[in-house]
C-alpha cells in the first residue's frame, strides 16, 4: 500500500483546507469587531465635532469606491453627508448575549445619515448585507433594495432604485401567495421585472450613480435555504472528522436556478464588492483618509478664505468634493461673520 505522504491530495481535501483558513479569518473578523466596538464609539464622538469629516473621507476614497461616485453624487456627499456607520448586526458586543456565538460577522449593515437636502426626503439610508450560502455551494453577500424617497425631478438614479424596490415588493407578494411567507421569488417574470430590465438597458454605461447601489440585491438566497446549506456543510465536516467516507461536493450540491433572471434585474453589478470596500476599508480607515485630505490641501480657515475664484467644477466637468466642501465652509463662515472678507 502506498504511503499517505506519497499520494496526491484530492480536490475536496484541498478545498476543505481552504475552508479551514476561511473559518479562521471569520473568527478574526468576529474578535476584532467585538474588541474594537468601544474604540469606534470613541472615534465617532471625536469626528462628530469635525465639520465635513465624511465628505473629505470620500474625497480620498480608494479607487474601488471613488470609481462609482459621479458628479451628481459628489454634490450630495459634500453638502449633506453627516455620518457613516458599519454594524455587524448578527453578533453582539454584549457579554451576556449569545448572538456573538451564533451570528455571522461577515453580515453587516452600512448606515448613511444626511442633513435635509433638495434630492430626497430620507435623513437615514441603511443597507443590510447578509452573508449566505446557496444550495449549490455558492457563498456571498445578498441584500434587499432600499427605498429612497426622491423629491420630484431629483432622482439621480433615473428611476433605477424605485424600479428595483417595486420589483422586490412585487416578488415578495407573489411568493407569499404561492409558497407562504418564506417563499422564494417567482420563477415567472412579472411586469415589474420587465420594467426594471428596460430601465437598466437604457442606463448609460459608466454613469451609474453611487446611489443606485442602494438597489443592489445579489442572488436570491433566503435565510432558510442558507441555514439548510450551512447545516449540510457542517454535517459533512463532522463526518470527515469522524473518519467517515463522504461524497464529493459536486455530487452533493444542487444546481442553481433562475441565474439569468437574477442577472438581468441587477441594477448595480458588483454592489457586494463596493459594500466590502466601504465596510472593510473606507470605514475602519476613515481617519487615515481624512488626514490624507489635509496632506493634500490644508483646510484651515485661512486656506478656505483664499482664492475666491476657485471652482468646485474642473475644466473636464468633474466635481471635486474638497472644493465643494471649501465653498460650503466659506459660505457658512460668511454667514457667521458677514463683515469678514476674503483675501485678495
Coordinates of N, CA and C in Angstrom, one line a residue, residues 187-330:
X187 N -40.6 32.2 -10.3 CA -39.8 31.9 -11.5 C -40.3 32.7 -12.7
X188 N -41.6 32.9 -12.8 CA -42.2 33.6 -14.0 C -41.8 35.1 -13.8
X189 N -41.6 35.7 -15.0 CA -41.3 37.1 -15.0 C -42.6 37.9 -14.8
X190 N -42.6 38.8 -13.9 CA -43.7 39.7 -13.6 C -43.5 41.1 -14.3
X191 N -44.6 41.9 -14.4 CA -44.4 43.2 -15.1 C -43.3 44.1 -14.5
X192 N -43.2 44.0 -13.2 CA -42.2 44.9 -12.6 C -40.8 44.5 -13.0
X193 N -40.6 43.2 -13.3 CA -39.3 42.7 -13.8 C -39.0 43.3 -15.1
X194 N -39.9 43.3 -16.0 CA -39.7 43.8 -17.4 C -39.5 45.3 -17.3
X195 N -40.2 46.0 -16.4 CA -40.0 47.5 -16.3 C -38.5 47.8 -15.8
X196 N -38.1 47.0 -14.8 CA -36.7 47.2 -14.3 C -35.7 46.9 -15.4
X197 N -35.8 45.8 -16.1 CA -34.9 45.4 -17.1 C -34.8 46.5 -18.2
X198 N -35.9 47.1 -18.6 CA -35.9 48.2 -19.6 C -35.1 49.4 -19.1
X199 N -35.3 49.7 -17.8 CA -34.6 50.9 -17.2 C -33.1 50.6 -17.2
X200 N -32.7 49.4 -16.8 CA -31.3 49.0 -16.8 C -30.7 49.1 -18.2
X201 N -31.4 48.6 -19.2 CA -30.9 48.7 -20.5 C -30.7 50.1 -21.1
X202 N -31.5 51.0 -20.6 CA -31.4 52.4 -21.0 C -30.4 53.2 -20.3
X203 N -29.8 52.6 -19.2 CA -28.9 53.4 -18.4 C -27.5 53.5 -19.2
X204 N -27.0 54.7 -19.2 CA -25.7 54.9 -19.8 C -24.6 54.2 -19.1
X205 N -23.8 53.4 -19.8 CA -22.7 52.7 -19.1 C -21.6 53.6 -18.6
X206 N -21.2 53.4 -17.4 CA -20.2 54.2 -16.8 C -20.7 55.4 -16.1
X207 N -22.0 55.7 -16.1 CA -22.5 56.9 -15.5 C -23.5 56.5 -14.4
X208 N -23.4 55.3 -13.9 CA -24.3 54.8 -12.8 C -24.0 55.5 -11.5
X209 N -25.1 56.1 -11.0 CA -24.9 56.8 -9.7 C -24.6 55.9 -8.5
X210 N -23.8 56.5 -7.6 CA -23.4 55.7 -6.4 C -24.7 55.3 -5.7
X211 N -25.7 56.2 -5.7 CA -27.0 55.9 -5.0 C -27.8 54.8 -5.6
X212 N -27.5 54.3 -6.8 CA -28.1 53.2 -7.4 C -27.7 51.9 -6.7
X213 N -26.6 52.0 -5.9 CA -26.1 50.9 -5.1 C -27.1 50.5 -4.1
X214 N -27.9 51.4 -3.6 CA -29.0 51.0 -2.7 C -30.0 50.1 -3.2
X215 N -30.0 49.9 -4.6 CA -30.9 49.0 -5.2 C -30.3 47.6 -5.4
X216 N -29.0 47.4 -5.0 CA -28.3 46.1 -5.2 C -29.0 45.0 -4.5
X217 N -29.1 43.8 -5.1 CA -29.7 42.7 -4.4 C -28.8 41.5 -4.3
X218 N -28.1 41.2 -5.4 CA -27.3 39.9 -5.5 C -28.2 38.8 -5.7
X219 N -27.8 37.6 -5.3 CA -28.6 36.4 -5.6 C -29.7 36.3 -4.6
X220 N -30.8 35.6 -5.0 CA -32.0 35.4 -4.2 C -31.8 34.2 -3.3
X221 N -31.1 34.3 -2.2 CA -30.9 33.2 -1.2 C -31.6 33.5 0.1
X222 N -32.6 32.8 0.4 CA -33.4 33.0 1.6 C -32.6 32.5 2.8
X223 N -33.0 33.0 4.0 CA -32.4 32.6 5.2 C -32.6 31.1 5.4
X224 N -33.7 30.6 5.0 CA -34.0 29.2 5.2 C -33.1 28.3 4.3
X225 N -32.9 28.7 3.1 CA -32.0 28.0 2.2 C -30.6 28.0 2.7
X226 N -30.2 29.2 3.1 CA -28.8 29.3 3.6 C -28.6 28.5 4.9
X227 N -29.5 28.5 5.8 CA -29.4 27.7 7.0 C -29.3 26.2 6.7
X228 N -30.1 25.7 5.7 CA -30.1 24.3 5.3 C -28.8 24.0 4.7
X229 N -28.3 24.8 3.9 CA -27.0 24.6 3.2 C -25.8 24.6 4.2
X230 N -25.8 25.5 5.1 CA -24.8 25.5 6.2 C -24.8 24.2 7.0
X231 N -26.1 23.8 7.3 CA -26.2 22.6 8.1 C -25.6 21.4 7.4
X232 N -25.9 21.2 6.1 CA -25.4 20.1 5.3 C -23.8 20.2 5.3
X233 N -23.3 21.4 5.1 CA -21.8 21.5 5.1 C -21.2 21.1 6.5
X234 N -21.9 21.5 7.6 CA -21.4 21.2 8.9 C -21.4 19.7 9.1
X235 N -22.5 19.1 8.7 CA -22.6 17.6 8.8 C -21.5 16.9 8.0
X236 N -21.2 17.4 6.8 CA -20.1 16.8 6.0 C -18.8 16.9 6.7
X237 N -18.5 18.1 7.3 CA -17.2 18.3 8.0 C -17.1 17.4 9.2
X238 N -18.2 17.2 9.9 CA -18.2 16.3 11.1 C -17.9 14.8 10.7
X239 N -18.5 14.4 9.5 CA -18.2 13.1 9.0 C -16.8 12.9 8.7
X240 N -16.2 13.9 8.1 CA -14.7 13.9 7.8 C -13.9 13.7 9.0
X241 N -14.3 14.5 10.1 CA -13.5 14.4 11.3 C -13.7 13.1 12.0
X242 N -14.8 12.4 11.8 CA -15.1 11.1 12.3 C -14.4 10.0 11.5
X243 N -13.8 10.4 10.4 CA -13.1 9.4 9.6 C -14.0 8.6 8.6
X244 N -15.2 9.2 8.4 CA -16.2 8.5 7.5 C -16.0 9.0 6.1
X245 N -16.4 8.1 5.2 CA -16.3 8.5 3.7 C -17.5 9.4 3.4
X246 N -17.2 10.4 2.6 CA -18.2 11.4 2.2 C -18.2 11.6 0.7
X247 N -19.4 11.9 0.2 CA -19.5 12.1 -1.3 C -18.8 13.5 -1.6
X248 N -18.3 13.6 -2.8 CA -17.7 14.9 -3.2 C -18.7 16.0 -3.2
X249 N -18.3 17.2 -3.1 CA -19.2 18.4 -3.0 C -20.0 18.5 -4.3
X250 N -19.4 18.1 -5.4 CA -20.0 18.2 -6.7 C -21.3 17.3 -6.8
X251 N -21.2 16.1 -6.0 CA -22.3 15.2 -6.0 C -23.4 15.7 -5.0
X252 N -23.0 16.5 -4.1 CA -24.0 16.9 -3.1 C -24.7 18.2 -3.4
X253 N -24.1 19.1 -4.2 CA -24.8 20.4 -4.4 C -25.9 20.3 -5.4
X254 N -26.8 21.2 -5.3 CA -28.0 21.3 -6.2 C -27.7 22.4 -7.2
X255 N -27.9 22.2 -8.5 CA -27.6 23.3 -9.4 C -28.4 24.5 -9.2
X256 N -27.9 25.7 -9.5 CA -28.6 27.0 -9.2 C -29.7 27.1 -10.2
X257 N -30.7 27.9 -9.8 CA -31.9 28.1 -10.7 C -32.0 29.6 -10.9
X258 N -32.7 30.0 -12.0 CA -33.0 31.4 -12.2 C -31.8 32.3 -12.2
X259 N -30.6 31.8 -12.6 CA -29.5 32.7 -12.6 C -29.6 33.8 -13.6
X260 N -30.2 33.6 -14.8 CA -30.3 34.6 -15.8 C -31.2 35.7 -15.4
X261 N -32.4 35.4 -14.7 CA -33.3 36.4 -14.3 C -32.7 37.3 -13.2
X262 N -31.8 36.7 -12.3 CA -31.2 37.4 -11.3 C -30.2 38.4 -11.8
X263 N -29.5 38.0 -12.9 CA -28.5 38.9 -13.5 C -29.2 40.1 -14.2
X264 N -30.2 39.8 -15.0 CA -30.8 40.9 -15.8 C -31.6 41.9 -14.9
X265 N -31.9 41.6 -13.7 CA -32.6 42.5 -12.8 C -31.7 43.2 -11.8
X266 N -30.4 43.0 -12.0 CA -29.4 43.6 -11.1 C -29.1 45.0 -11.5
X267 N -29.4 46.0 -10.7 CA -29.2 47.4 -11.0 C -27.7 47.9 -10.8
X268 N -27.0 47.1 -9.9 CA -25.7 47.6 -9.5 C -24.8 46.4 -9.5
X269 N -24.3 45.9 -10.6 CA -23.4 44.7 -10.6 C -22.1 45.0 -9.8
X270 N -21.7 44.1 -9.0 CA -20.6 44.4 -8.1 C -20.9 45.1 -6.9
X271 N -22.2 45.3 -6.6 CA -22.5 46.0 -5.4 C -22.0 45.4 -4.1
X272 N -21.8 44.1 -4.1 CA -21.2 43.4 -2.9 C -19.8 43.8 -2.7
X273 N -19.0 44.0 -3.8 CA -17.6 44.4 -3.7 C -17.5 45.8 -3.2
X274 N -18.4 46.7 -3.6 CA -18.4 48.1 -3.1 C -18.8 48.1 -1.6
X275 N -19.7 47.3 -1.2 CA -20.1 47.2 0.2 C -18.8 46.8 1.0
X276 N -18.1 45.8 0.5 CA -16.9 45.3 1.3 C -15.8 46.4 1.3
X277 N -15.7 47.2 0.2 CA -14.7 48.2 0.2 C -15.0 49.3 1.2
X278 N -16.3 49.5 1.4 CA -16.7 50.5 2.5 C -16.6 50.0 3.8
X279 N -17.1 48.7 4.1 CA -17.1 48.2 5.4 C -15.7 47.7 5.9
X280 N -14.8 47.3 5.0 CA -13.5 46.7 5.4 C -12.4 47.7 5.1
X281 N -12.6 48.8 4.4 CA -11.5 49.7 4.1 C -11.9 51.1 4.5
X282 N -12.8 51.7 3.8 CA -13.2 53.1 4.0 C -13.6 53.4 5.4
X283 N -14.5 52.6 6.0 CA -15.0 52.9 7.3 C -13.9 52.7 8.4
X284 N -13.2 51.6 8.5 CA -12.2 51.4 9.5 C -11.0 52.3 9.4
X285 N -10.7 52.8 8.1 CA -9.6 53.6 7.9 C -10.0 55.1 7.6
X286 N -11.1 55.5 8.1 CA -11.6 56.8 7.9 C -10.7 57.9 8.3
X287 N -10.1 57.8 9.5 CA -9.1 58.8 9.9 C -7.9 58.9 9.0
X288 N -7.5 57.8 8.5 CA -6.3 57.8 7.6 C -6.7 58.6 6.3
X289 N -7.8 58.4 5.8 CA -8.3 59.1 4.6 C -8.5 60.5 4.8
X290 N -9.0 60.8 6.0 CA -9.3 62.2 6.4 C -8.0 63.0 6.5
X291 N -7.0 62.4 7.1 CA -5.7 63.0 7.2 C -5.0 63.2 5.9
X292 N -5.2 62.3 5.0 CA -4.7 62.4 3.6 C -5.2 63.6 2.9
X293 N -6.5 63.9 3.2 CA -7.1 65.1 2.6 C -6.4 66.4 3.1
X294 N -5.9 66.4 4.3 CA -5.2 67.5 4.8 C -3.8 67.6 4.3
X295 N -3.2 66.4 4.1 CA -1.9 66.4 3.5 C -1.9 67.0 2.1
X296 N -3.0 66.8 1.4 CA -3.1 67.4 0.0 C -3.5 68.8 0.0
X297 N -4.3 69.2 1.0 CA -4.8 70.6 0.9 C -5.2 70.9 2.4
X298 N -4.4 71.7 3.1 CA -4.7 72.1 4.4 C -6.0 72.9 4.5
X299 N -7.0 72.3 5.2 CA -8.3 73.0 5.2 C -8.4 73.9 6.4
X300 N -7.4 74.8 6.6 CA -7.5 75.8 7.6 C -8.4 76.9 7.2
X301 N -8.8 77.7 8.2 CA -9.7 78.8 7.9 C -9.1 79.8 6.9
X302 N -7.8 80.1 7.0 CA -7.1 80.9 6.1 C -7.1 80.4 4.7
X303 N -6.9 79.1 4.6 CA -6.9 78.4 3.3 C -8.3 78.5 2.6
X304 N -9.3 78.4 3.5 CA -10.7 78.4 2.9 C -11.0 79.8 2.3
X305 N -10.3 80.9 2.9 CA -10.6 82.2 2.5 C -9.8 82.7 1.3
X306 N -8.8 81.8 0.9 CA -8.0 82.2 -0.2 C -8.6 81.8 -1.5
X307 N -8.2 82.4 -2.6 CA -8.6 82.1 -4.0 C -10.1 82.1 -4.2
X308 N -10.6 83.3 -4.2 CA -12.1 83.5 -4.3 C -12.6 82.9 -5.6
X309 N -11.8 82.7 -6.6 CA -12.3 82.3 -7.9 C -12.3 80.7 -8.0
X310 N -11.8 80.0 -7.0 CA -11.8 78.6 -7.1 C -13.2 78.0 -7.4
X311 N -13.2 77.0 -8.2 CA -14.5 76.4 -8.6 C -14.5 75.0 -8.2
X312 N -15.7 74.5 -7.8 CA -15.8 73.0 -7.5 C -15.8 72.2 -8.7
X313 N -16.0 72.8 -9.9 CA -16.0 72.0 -11.1 C -14.8 72.3 -12.0
X314 N -14.1 71.2 -12.4 CA -12.9 71.4 -13.2 C -13.3 71.6 -14.6
X315 N -12.2 71.9 -15.4 CA -12.5 72.0 -16.9 C -13.0 70.8 -17.5
X316 N -12.7 69.6 -17.0 CA -13.2 68.4 -17.5 C -14.6 68.1 -17.2
X317 N -15.2 68.9 -16.3 CA -16.6 68.7 -15.9 C -16.7 67.9 -14.6
X318 N -15.6 67.4 -14.1 CA -15.7 66.6 -12.9 C -15.8 67.5 -11.7
X319 N -16.5 67.0 -10.6 CA -16.7 67.8 -9.4 C -15.8 67.3 -8.3
X320 N -15.0 68.2 -7.7 CA -14.1 67.8 -6.6 C -14.8 68.0 -5.3
X321 N -14.9 67.0 -4.5 CA -15.6 67.1 -3.2 C -14.9 68.1 -2.3
X322 N -13.6 68.1 -2.3 CA -12.9 69.0 -1.4 C -13.2 70.5 -1.8
X323 N -13.3 70.8 -3.1 CA -13.7 72.1 -3.5 C -15.1 72.5 -3.1
X324 N -16.0 71.5 -3.2 CA -17.4 71.7 -2.7 C -17.4 72.0 -1.2
X325 N -16.6 71.2 -0.5 CA -16.6 71.5 1.0 C -16.0 72.8 1.3
X326 N -14.9 73.2 0.5 CA -14.4 74.5 0.8 C -15.4 75.7 0.5
X327 N -16.1 75.5 -0.6 CA -17.1 76.6 -0.9 C -18.2 76.6 0.2
X328 N -18.6 75.4 0.6 CA -19.7 75.4 1.7 C -19.2 76.0 2.9
X329 N -17.9 75.7 3.3 CA -17.3 76.2 4.5 C -17.2 77.8 4.4
X330 N -16.9 78.3 3.3 CA -16.7 79.7 3.1 C -18.1 80.4 3.2

